[in-house]
XYZ file of C-alpha atoms in Angstrom:
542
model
C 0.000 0.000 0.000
C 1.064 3.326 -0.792
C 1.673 6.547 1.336
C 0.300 9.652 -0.189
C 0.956 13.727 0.806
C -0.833 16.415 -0.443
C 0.084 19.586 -1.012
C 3.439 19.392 -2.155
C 5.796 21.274 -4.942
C 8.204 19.261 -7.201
C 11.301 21.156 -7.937
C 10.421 24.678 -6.286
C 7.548 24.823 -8.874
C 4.699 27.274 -8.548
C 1.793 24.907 -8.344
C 1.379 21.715 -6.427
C 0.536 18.829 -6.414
C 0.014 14.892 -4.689
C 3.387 12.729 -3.898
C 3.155 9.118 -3.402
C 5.636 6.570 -1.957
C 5.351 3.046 -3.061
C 7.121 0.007 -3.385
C 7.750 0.366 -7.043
C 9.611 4.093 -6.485
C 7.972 7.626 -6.355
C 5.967 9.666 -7.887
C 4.364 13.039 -8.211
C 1.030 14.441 -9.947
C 0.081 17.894 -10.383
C -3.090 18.814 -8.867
C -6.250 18.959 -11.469
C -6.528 22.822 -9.977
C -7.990 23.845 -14.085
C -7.051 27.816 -14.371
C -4.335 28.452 -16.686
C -2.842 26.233 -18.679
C 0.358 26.275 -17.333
C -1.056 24.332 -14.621
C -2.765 21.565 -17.318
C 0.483 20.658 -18.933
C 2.516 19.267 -16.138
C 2.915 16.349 -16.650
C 3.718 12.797 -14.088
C 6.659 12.907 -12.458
C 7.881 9.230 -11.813
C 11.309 7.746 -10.117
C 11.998 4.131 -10.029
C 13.407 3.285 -6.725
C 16.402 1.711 -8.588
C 16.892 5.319 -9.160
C 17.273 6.275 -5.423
C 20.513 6.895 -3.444
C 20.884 9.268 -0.738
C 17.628 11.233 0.975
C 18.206 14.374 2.791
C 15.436 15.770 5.311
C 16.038 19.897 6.067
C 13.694 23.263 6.279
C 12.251 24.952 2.599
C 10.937 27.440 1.657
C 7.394 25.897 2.122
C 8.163 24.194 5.652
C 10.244 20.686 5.160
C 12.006 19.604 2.319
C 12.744 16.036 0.471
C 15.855 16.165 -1.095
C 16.657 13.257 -3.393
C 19.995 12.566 -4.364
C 19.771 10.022 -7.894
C 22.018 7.792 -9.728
C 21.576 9.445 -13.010
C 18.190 12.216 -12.607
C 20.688 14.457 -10.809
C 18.864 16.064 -7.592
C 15.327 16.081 -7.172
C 13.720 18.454 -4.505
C 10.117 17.876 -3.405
C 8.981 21.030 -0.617
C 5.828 21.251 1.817
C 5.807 19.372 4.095
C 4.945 19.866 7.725
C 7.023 18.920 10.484
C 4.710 15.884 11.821
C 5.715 13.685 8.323
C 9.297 13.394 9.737
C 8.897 9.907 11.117
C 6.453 8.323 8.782
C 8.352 9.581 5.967
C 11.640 8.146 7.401
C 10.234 4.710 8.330
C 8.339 4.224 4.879
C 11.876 4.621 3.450
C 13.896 2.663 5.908
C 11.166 -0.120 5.552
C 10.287 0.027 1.398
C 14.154 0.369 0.271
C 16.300 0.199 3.204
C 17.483 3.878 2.964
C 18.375 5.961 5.671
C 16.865 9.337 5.927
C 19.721 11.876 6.817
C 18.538 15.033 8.340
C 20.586 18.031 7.259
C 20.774 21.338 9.241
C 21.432 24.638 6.993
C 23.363 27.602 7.823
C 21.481 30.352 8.628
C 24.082 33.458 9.571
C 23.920 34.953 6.198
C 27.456 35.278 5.364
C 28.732 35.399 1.946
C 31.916 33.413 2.372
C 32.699 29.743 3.196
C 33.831 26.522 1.083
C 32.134 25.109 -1.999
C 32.047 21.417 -2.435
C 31.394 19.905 -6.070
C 29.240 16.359 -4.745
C 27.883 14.068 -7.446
C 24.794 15.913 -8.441
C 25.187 19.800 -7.061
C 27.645 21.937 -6.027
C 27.226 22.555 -1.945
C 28.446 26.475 -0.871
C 28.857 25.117 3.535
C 29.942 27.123 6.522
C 31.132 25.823 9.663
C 30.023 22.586 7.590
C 26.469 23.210 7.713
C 25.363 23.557 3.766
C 23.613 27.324 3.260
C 23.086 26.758 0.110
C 23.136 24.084 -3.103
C 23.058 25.033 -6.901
C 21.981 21.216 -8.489
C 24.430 21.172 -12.071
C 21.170 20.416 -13.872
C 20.423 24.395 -12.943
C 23.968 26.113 -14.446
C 23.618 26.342 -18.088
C 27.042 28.300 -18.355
C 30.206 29.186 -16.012
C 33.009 31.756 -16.890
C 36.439 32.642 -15.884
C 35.358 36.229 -15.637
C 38.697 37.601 -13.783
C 41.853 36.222 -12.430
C 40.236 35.427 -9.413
C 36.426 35.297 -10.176
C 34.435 32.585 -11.575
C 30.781 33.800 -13.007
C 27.853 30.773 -13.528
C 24.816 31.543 -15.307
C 21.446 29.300 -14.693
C 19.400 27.372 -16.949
C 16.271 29.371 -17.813
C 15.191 27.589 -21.195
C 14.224 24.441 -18.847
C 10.516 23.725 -20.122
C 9.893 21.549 -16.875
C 11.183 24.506 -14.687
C 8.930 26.604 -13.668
C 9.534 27.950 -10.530
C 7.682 30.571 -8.553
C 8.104 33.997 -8.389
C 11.090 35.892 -9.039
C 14.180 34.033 -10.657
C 18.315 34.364 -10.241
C 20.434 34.441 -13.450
C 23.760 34.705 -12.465
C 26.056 34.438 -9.688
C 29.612 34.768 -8.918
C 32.201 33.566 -6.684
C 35.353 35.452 -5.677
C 37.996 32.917 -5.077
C 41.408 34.137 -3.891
C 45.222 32.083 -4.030
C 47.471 29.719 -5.983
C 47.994 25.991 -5.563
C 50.433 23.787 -6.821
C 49.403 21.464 -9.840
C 51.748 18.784 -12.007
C 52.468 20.339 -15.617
C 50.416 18.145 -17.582
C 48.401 18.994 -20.945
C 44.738 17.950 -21.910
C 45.073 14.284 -21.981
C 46.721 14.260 -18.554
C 50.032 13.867 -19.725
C 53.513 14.998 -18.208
C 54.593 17.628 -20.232
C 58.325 16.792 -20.846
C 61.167 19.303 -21.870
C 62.686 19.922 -25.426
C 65.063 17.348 -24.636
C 62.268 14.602 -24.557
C 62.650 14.016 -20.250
C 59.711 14.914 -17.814
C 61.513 17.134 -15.174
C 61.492 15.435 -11.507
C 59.688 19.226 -10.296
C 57.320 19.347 -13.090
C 54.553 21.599 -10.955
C 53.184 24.942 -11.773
C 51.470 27.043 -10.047
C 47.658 28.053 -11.007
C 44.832 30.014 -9.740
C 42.311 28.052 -7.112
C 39.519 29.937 -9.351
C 41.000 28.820 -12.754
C 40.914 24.952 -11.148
C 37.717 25.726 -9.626
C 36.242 26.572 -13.143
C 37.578 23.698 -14.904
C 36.248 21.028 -11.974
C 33.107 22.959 -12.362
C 33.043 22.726 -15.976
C 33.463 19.001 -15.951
C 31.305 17.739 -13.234
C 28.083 19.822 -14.869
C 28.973 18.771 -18.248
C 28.851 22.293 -19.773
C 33.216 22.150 -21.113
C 32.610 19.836 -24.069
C 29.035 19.501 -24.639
C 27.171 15.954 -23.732
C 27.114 14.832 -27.920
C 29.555 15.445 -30.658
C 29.329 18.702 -32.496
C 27.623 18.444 -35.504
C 29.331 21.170 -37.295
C 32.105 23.995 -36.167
C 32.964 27.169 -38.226
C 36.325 28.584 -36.776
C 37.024 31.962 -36.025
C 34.050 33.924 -36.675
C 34.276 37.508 -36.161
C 30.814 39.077 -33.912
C 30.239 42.280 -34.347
C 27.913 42.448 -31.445
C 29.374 40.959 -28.639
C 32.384 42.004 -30.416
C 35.009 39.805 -30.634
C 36.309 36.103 -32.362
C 34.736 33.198 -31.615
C 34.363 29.775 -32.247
C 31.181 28.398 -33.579
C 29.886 24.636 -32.748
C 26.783 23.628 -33.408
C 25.044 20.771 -31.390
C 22.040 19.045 -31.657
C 20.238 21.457 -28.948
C 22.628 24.266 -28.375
C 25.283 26.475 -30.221
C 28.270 27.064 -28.101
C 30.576 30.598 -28.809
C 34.038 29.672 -27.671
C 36.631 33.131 -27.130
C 39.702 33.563 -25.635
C 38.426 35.251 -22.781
C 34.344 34.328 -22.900
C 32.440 31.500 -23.548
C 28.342 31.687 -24.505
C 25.879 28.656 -24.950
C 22.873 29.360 -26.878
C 19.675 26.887 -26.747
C 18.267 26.380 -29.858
C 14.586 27.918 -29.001
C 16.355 30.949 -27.848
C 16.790 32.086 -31.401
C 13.842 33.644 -32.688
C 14.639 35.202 -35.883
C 17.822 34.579 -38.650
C 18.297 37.591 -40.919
C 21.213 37.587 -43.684
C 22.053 40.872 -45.035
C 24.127 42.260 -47.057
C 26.271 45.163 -45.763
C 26.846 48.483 -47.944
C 30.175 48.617 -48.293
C 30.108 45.600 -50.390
C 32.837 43.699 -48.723
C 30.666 41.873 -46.392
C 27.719 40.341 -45.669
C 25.734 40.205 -42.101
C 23.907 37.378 -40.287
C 21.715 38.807 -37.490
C 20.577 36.209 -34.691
C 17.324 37.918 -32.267
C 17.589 35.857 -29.172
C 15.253 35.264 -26.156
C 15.965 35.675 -23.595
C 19.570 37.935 -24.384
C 22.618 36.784 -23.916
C 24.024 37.965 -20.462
C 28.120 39.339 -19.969
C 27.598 40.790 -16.001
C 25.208 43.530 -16.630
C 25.624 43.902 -20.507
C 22.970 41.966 -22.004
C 22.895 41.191 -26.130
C 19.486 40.478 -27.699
C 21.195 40.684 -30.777
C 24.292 38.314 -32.422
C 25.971 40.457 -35.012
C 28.103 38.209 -37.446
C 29.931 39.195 -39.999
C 31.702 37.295 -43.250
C 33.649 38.105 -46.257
C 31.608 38.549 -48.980
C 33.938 36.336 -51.345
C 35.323 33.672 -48.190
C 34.468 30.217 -49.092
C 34.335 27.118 -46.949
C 33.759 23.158 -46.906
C 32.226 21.530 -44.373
C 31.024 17.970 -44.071
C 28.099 17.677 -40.999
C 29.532 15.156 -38.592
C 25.959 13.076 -38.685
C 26.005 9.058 -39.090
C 23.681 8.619 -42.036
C 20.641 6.998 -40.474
C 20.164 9.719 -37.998
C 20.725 12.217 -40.993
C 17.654 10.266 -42.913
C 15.304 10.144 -40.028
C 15.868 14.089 -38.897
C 17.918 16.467 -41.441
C 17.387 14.647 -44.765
C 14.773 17.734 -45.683
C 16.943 20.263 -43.846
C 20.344 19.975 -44.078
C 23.071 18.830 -47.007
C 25.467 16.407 -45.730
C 28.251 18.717 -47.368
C 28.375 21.840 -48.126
C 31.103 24.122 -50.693
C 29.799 27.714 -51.179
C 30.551 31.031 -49.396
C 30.956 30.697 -45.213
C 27.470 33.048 -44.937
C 25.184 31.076 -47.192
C 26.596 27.520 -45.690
C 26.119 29.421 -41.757
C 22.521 30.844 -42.934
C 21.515 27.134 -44.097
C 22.928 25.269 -41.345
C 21.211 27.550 -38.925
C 17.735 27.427 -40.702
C 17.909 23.754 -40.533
C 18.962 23.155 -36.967
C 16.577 25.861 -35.625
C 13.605 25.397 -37.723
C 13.608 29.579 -37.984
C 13.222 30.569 -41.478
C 16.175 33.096 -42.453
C 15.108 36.758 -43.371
C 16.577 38.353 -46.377
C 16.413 41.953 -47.637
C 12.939 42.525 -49.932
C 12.175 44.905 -52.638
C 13.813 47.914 -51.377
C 16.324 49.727 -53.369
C 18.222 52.860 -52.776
C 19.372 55.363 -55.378
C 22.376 53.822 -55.533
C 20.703 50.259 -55.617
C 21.590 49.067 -52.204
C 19.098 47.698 -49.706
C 19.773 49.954 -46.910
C 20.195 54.074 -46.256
C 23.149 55.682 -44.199
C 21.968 57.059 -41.410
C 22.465 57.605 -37.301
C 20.373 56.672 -34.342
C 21.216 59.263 -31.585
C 24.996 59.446 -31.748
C 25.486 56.130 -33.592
C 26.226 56.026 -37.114
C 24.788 53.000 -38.843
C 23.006 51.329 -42.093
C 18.693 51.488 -41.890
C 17.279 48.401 -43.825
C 13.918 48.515 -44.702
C 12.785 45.166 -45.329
C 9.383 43.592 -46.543
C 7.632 43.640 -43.131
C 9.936 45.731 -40.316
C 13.041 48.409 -40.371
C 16.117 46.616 -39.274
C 18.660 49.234 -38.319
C 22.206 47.921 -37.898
C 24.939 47.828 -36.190
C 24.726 49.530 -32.852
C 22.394 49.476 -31.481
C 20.567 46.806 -33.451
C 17.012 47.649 -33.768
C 13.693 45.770 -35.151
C 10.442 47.462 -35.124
C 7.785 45.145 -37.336
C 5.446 47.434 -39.486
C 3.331 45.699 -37.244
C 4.245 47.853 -34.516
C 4.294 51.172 -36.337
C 1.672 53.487 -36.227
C 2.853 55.938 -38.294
C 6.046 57.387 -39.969
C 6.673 61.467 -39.607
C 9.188 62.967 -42.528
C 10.508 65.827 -40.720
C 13.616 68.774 -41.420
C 13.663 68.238 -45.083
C 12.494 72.122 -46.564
C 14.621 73.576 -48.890
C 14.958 76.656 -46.582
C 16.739 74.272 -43.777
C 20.237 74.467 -43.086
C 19.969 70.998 -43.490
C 18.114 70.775 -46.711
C 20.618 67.458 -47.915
C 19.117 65.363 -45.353
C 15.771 64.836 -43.479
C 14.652 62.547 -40.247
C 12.751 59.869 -39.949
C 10.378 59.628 -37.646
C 9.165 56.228 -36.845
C 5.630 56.763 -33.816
C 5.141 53.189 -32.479
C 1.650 51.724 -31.229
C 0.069 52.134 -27.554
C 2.196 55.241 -27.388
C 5.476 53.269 -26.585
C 7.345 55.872 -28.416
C 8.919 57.359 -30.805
C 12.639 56.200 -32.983
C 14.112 58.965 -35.163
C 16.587 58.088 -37.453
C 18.314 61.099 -38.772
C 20.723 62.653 -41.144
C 19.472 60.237 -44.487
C 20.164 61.704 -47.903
C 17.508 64.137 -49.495
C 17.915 61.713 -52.534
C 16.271 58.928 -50.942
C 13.260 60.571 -49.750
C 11.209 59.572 -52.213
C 11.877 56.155 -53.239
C 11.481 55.557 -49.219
C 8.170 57.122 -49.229
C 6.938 55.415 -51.784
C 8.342 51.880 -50.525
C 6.436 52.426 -47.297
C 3.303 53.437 -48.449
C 3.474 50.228 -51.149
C 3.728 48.616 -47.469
C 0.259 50.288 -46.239
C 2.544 52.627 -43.578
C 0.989 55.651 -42.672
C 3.719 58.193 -43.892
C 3.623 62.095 -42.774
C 5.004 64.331 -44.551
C 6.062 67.745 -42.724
C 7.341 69.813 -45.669
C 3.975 69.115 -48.241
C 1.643 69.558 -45.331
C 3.242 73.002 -44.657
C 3.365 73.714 -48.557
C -0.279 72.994 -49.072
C -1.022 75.128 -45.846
C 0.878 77.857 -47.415
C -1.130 77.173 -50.855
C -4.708 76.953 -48.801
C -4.233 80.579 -47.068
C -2.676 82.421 -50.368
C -5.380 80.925 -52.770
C -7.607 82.130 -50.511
C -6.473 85.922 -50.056
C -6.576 85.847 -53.778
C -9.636 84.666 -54.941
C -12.239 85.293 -52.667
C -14.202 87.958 -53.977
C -16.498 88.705 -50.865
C -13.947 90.109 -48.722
C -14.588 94.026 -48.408
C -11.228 95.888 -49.232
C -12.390 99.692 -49.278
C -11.229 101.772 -51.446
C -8.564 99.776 -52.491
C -11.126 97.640 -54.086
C -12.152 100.466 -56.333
C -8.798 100.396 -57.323
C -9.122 97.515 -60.120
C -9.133 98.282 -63.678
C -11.948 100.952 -63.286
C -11.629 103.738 -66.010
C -11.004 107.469 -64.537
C -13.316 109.374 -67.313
C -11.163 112.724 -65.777
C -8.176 111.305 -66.440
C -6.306 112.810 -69.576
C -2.477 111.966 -70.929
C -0.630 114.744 -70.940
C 0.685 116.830 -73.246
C 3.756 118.706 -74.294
C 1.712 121.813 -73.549
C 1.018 120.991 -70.311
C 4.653 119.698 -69.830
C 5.702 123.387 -70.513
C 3.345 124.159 -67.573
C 4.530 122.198 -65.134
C 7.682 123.414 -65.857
C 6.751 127.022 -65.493
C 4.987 126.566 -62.204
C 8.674 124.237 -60.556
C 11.302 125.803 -62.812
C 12.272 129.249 -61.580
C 14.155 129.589 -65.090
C 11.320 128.538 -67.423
C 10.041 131.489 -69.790
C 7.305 133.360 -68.714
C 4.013 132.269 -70.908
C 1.541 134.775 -72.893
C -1.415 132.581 -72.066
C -1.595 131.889 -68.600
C -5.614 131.524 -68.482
C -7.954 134.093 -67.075
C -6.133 135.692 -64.806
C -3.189 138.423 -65.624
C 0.528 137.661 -64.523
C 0.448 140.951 -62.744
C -2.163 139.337 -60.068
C 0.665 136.164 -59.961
C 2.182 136.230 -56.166
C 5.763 136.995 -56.268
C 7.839 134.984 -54.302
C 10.113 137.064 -51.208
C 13.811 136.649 -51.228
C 15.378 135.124 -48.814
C 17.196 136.735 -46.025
C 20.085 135.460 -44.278
């Protein structure tokens, strides 16, 4: 008969669920709670009790903890239950499979220092020898040597069956000071002997206790050389973004990046899109990985691998894939060799691994027939690519907005009265007011051809300088011809014929010129009136 306790959480998990202790091994069954589906999906959890070989009883997070130490499941952790199910618990597994239940007593001081111990299945952090904390190896997806004497570990959080409650760490790191004395021996264990072929009697060196720290770290949570051969490695690949030369394998679930100084490993379902562009210098040629959740260096995160080829490098490859498991999984996907250029054979090999289709440059074309437009985001100077269904704006920062997102696009500082009439900005307004992204400084000459290229695309595209023209247009035409508006006398003014109007003549010439000139001849016929009755004019005094 079987001993059954409710209310308990598998793995730190956020829902719970019925555990059962039988003859036959354990098991564990989320609880038919309905609500999201999240909780639907969870499926059995069952160990055989072949599987079974140490059991630790201590305090959770939840109350009491079941810690279960496997032969090949790594550590399984099962939290909530009450203090009373000490002794039942510990007799059903004394009596079932002759286990003894070990009860373990945490430290609870809060200090940040002690000893680590690597143990079959997790690595231990103890002080005083009481454990206050345990990271199982099933948990660190990635560990670096981040300093001469610090050793960083990133956590699995691509771990479908993981889903823990709450508020989740990514990375921690362990300051480990001093030197201790090794034998001089190379990667297959070997003495390393001296020119003269003879293996010196002191053949010790000295190392860091963080460098050997990484390495035994490395090797007991199988994260050095990945569990599985490599299917296919492409050496020294220059990134762009995180910048630097790496090393490119490519296993059956993850892609490792192997530096001199940094290591990265990528699941596959982290990558959500593959874009292959062309750059505009016409050298070389981009690939562009979006990746979810980023890559992590300390604080820097990159959503974003930058690649970048030759345009004209070649390479030959052959996948290392036995042929039956190449006919039953990457017969349709993959080639089994490949001889082309290094950015098609990367773009393929990628596409076929990851099941992501790859994203290549549309019908855009510059003036100059290129796919992408100079321009700058804030201070960075960069290459905008507008592509069939988003702008793709590269290098750094890299940006994608999907039209999708866009609400509108604003065409701003382009009159020809600006100081800046050779280039205009482009506004890009996103959705549910989340903002606005100007990219600035793009040649006058491309205006057009971009205009028209997003409106082919049904975007919404504002343009400053014709809205300001055809307000200029609206309020002149207006003044002009509307005939109603009362003008006074200067409305009289319009081609209207003055009837008392007469052109002069060279008669009346002579008069004007008798009346202003004060040495024009007197005239005979001055009208009615005699020249004697004329005023004469004083003389001036000084």
């Amino acid at each position: 008969m079987s001993t059954d306790f409710d209310r308990i959480y598998l793995n730190q998990s956020r829902f719970n669920g019925r555990f059962r202790i039988a003859d036959s091994g354990l098991g564990w069954k989320a609880s038919a709670t309905g609500g999201s589906a999240s909780h639907q999906v969870k499926a059995p959890f069952l160990l055989p009790a072949a599987e079974l070989s140490t059991i630790q009883w201590s305090r959770g997070s939840r109350g009491y903890e079941l810690k279960i130490n496997t032969k090949n499941q790594g550590v399984v952790q099962l939290d909530g239950f009450s203090a009373d199910d000490f002794n039942l618990v510990k007799g059903d597994f004394h009596r079932r499979f002759n286990i003894q239940l070990e009860h373990k007593e945490h430290s609870l001081r809060g200090w940040n220092w002690g000893k680590t111990d690597l143990a079959r299945n997790e690595m231990v952090f103890a002080l005083n020898g009481k454990p206050t904390f345990e990271i199982p190896y099933s948990r660190i997806n990635n560990t670096n040597l981040t300093g001469k004497n610090e050793v960083g570990i990133e956590f699995n959080l691509q771990d479908e069956n993981y889903q823990p409650a709450g508020d989740e760490m990514v990375e921690m790191r362990f300051y480990i000071p001093g030197v201790i004395n090794t034998k001089n021996e190379d990667e297959g264990g070997n003495a390393v002997k001296a020119e003269d072929g003879t293996t010196p009697a002191d053949a010790v060196v000295e190392k860091n206790i963080a460098e050997a720290f990484y390495e035994e770290l490395k090797e007991k949570a199988d994260i050095g050389e990945m569990a599985g051969d490599v299917i296919v490695s492409f050496q020294d690949v220059f990134f762009a973004t995180p910048r630097g030369r790496y090393d490119v394998d490519i296993y059956k679930d993850t892609i490792r990046l192997r530096g001199k100084t940094y290591e990265y490993k990528l699941q596959h379902r982290q990558i959500q899109r593959i874009v292959s562009l062309p750059k505009a210098d016409d050298i070389h040629h981009l690939i562009v990985l979006a990746v979810e959740p980023p890559l992590r260096q300390g604080q820097t995160t990159y959503p974003f691998l930058v690649m970048q080829f030759q345009n004209e490098e070649e390479t030959e490859v052959q996948l290392n894939i036995d042929d039956a498991e190449y006919e039953a999984n990457y017969k349709d996907k993959l080639k089994k060799e490949y001889d082309a250029k290094t950015h098609i054979v990367m773009s393929h090999v990628l596409k076929g691994i990851t099941d992501r289709r790859v994203i290549v440059p549309g019908g855009y074309k510059s003036k100059y027939e290129q796919c992408a437009v100079s321009c700058s985001f804030k201070a960075n100077e960069g290459y905008l690519y507008p592509l069939d269904n988003a702008f793709f704006f590269l290098t750094k920062p890299t940006l994608y907005i999907p039209f999708s997102d866009v609400s509108s696009v604003n065409i701003s500082r382009a009159g020809q009265t600006s100081t800046s009439s050779r280039t205009f900005d482009l506004e890009v307004i996103l959705r549910m007011n989340r903002g606005t992204t100007t990219f600035g400084n793009i040649s006058k000459e491309e205006q057009q051809i971009l205009e028209q290229f997003l409106k082919s695309k049904n975007v919404r595209v504002k343009n400053e300088e014709k809205e300001a023209q055809s307000r200029l247009q609206v309020a002149l035409g207006s003044d002009s011809e509307d005939e109603d508006v009362n003008m006074g006398s200067a409305g009289e003014d319009e081609e209207s014929v003055d009837e008392d109007f007469k052109v002069s003549s060279s008669e009346d010439e002579d008069d004007v010129a008798e009346e202003f000139d004060s040495d024009a001849p007197i005239s005979e016929d001055d009208g009615e009136g005699d020249g004697d009755d004329r005023p004469t004019k004083k003389p001036k005094t000084e």
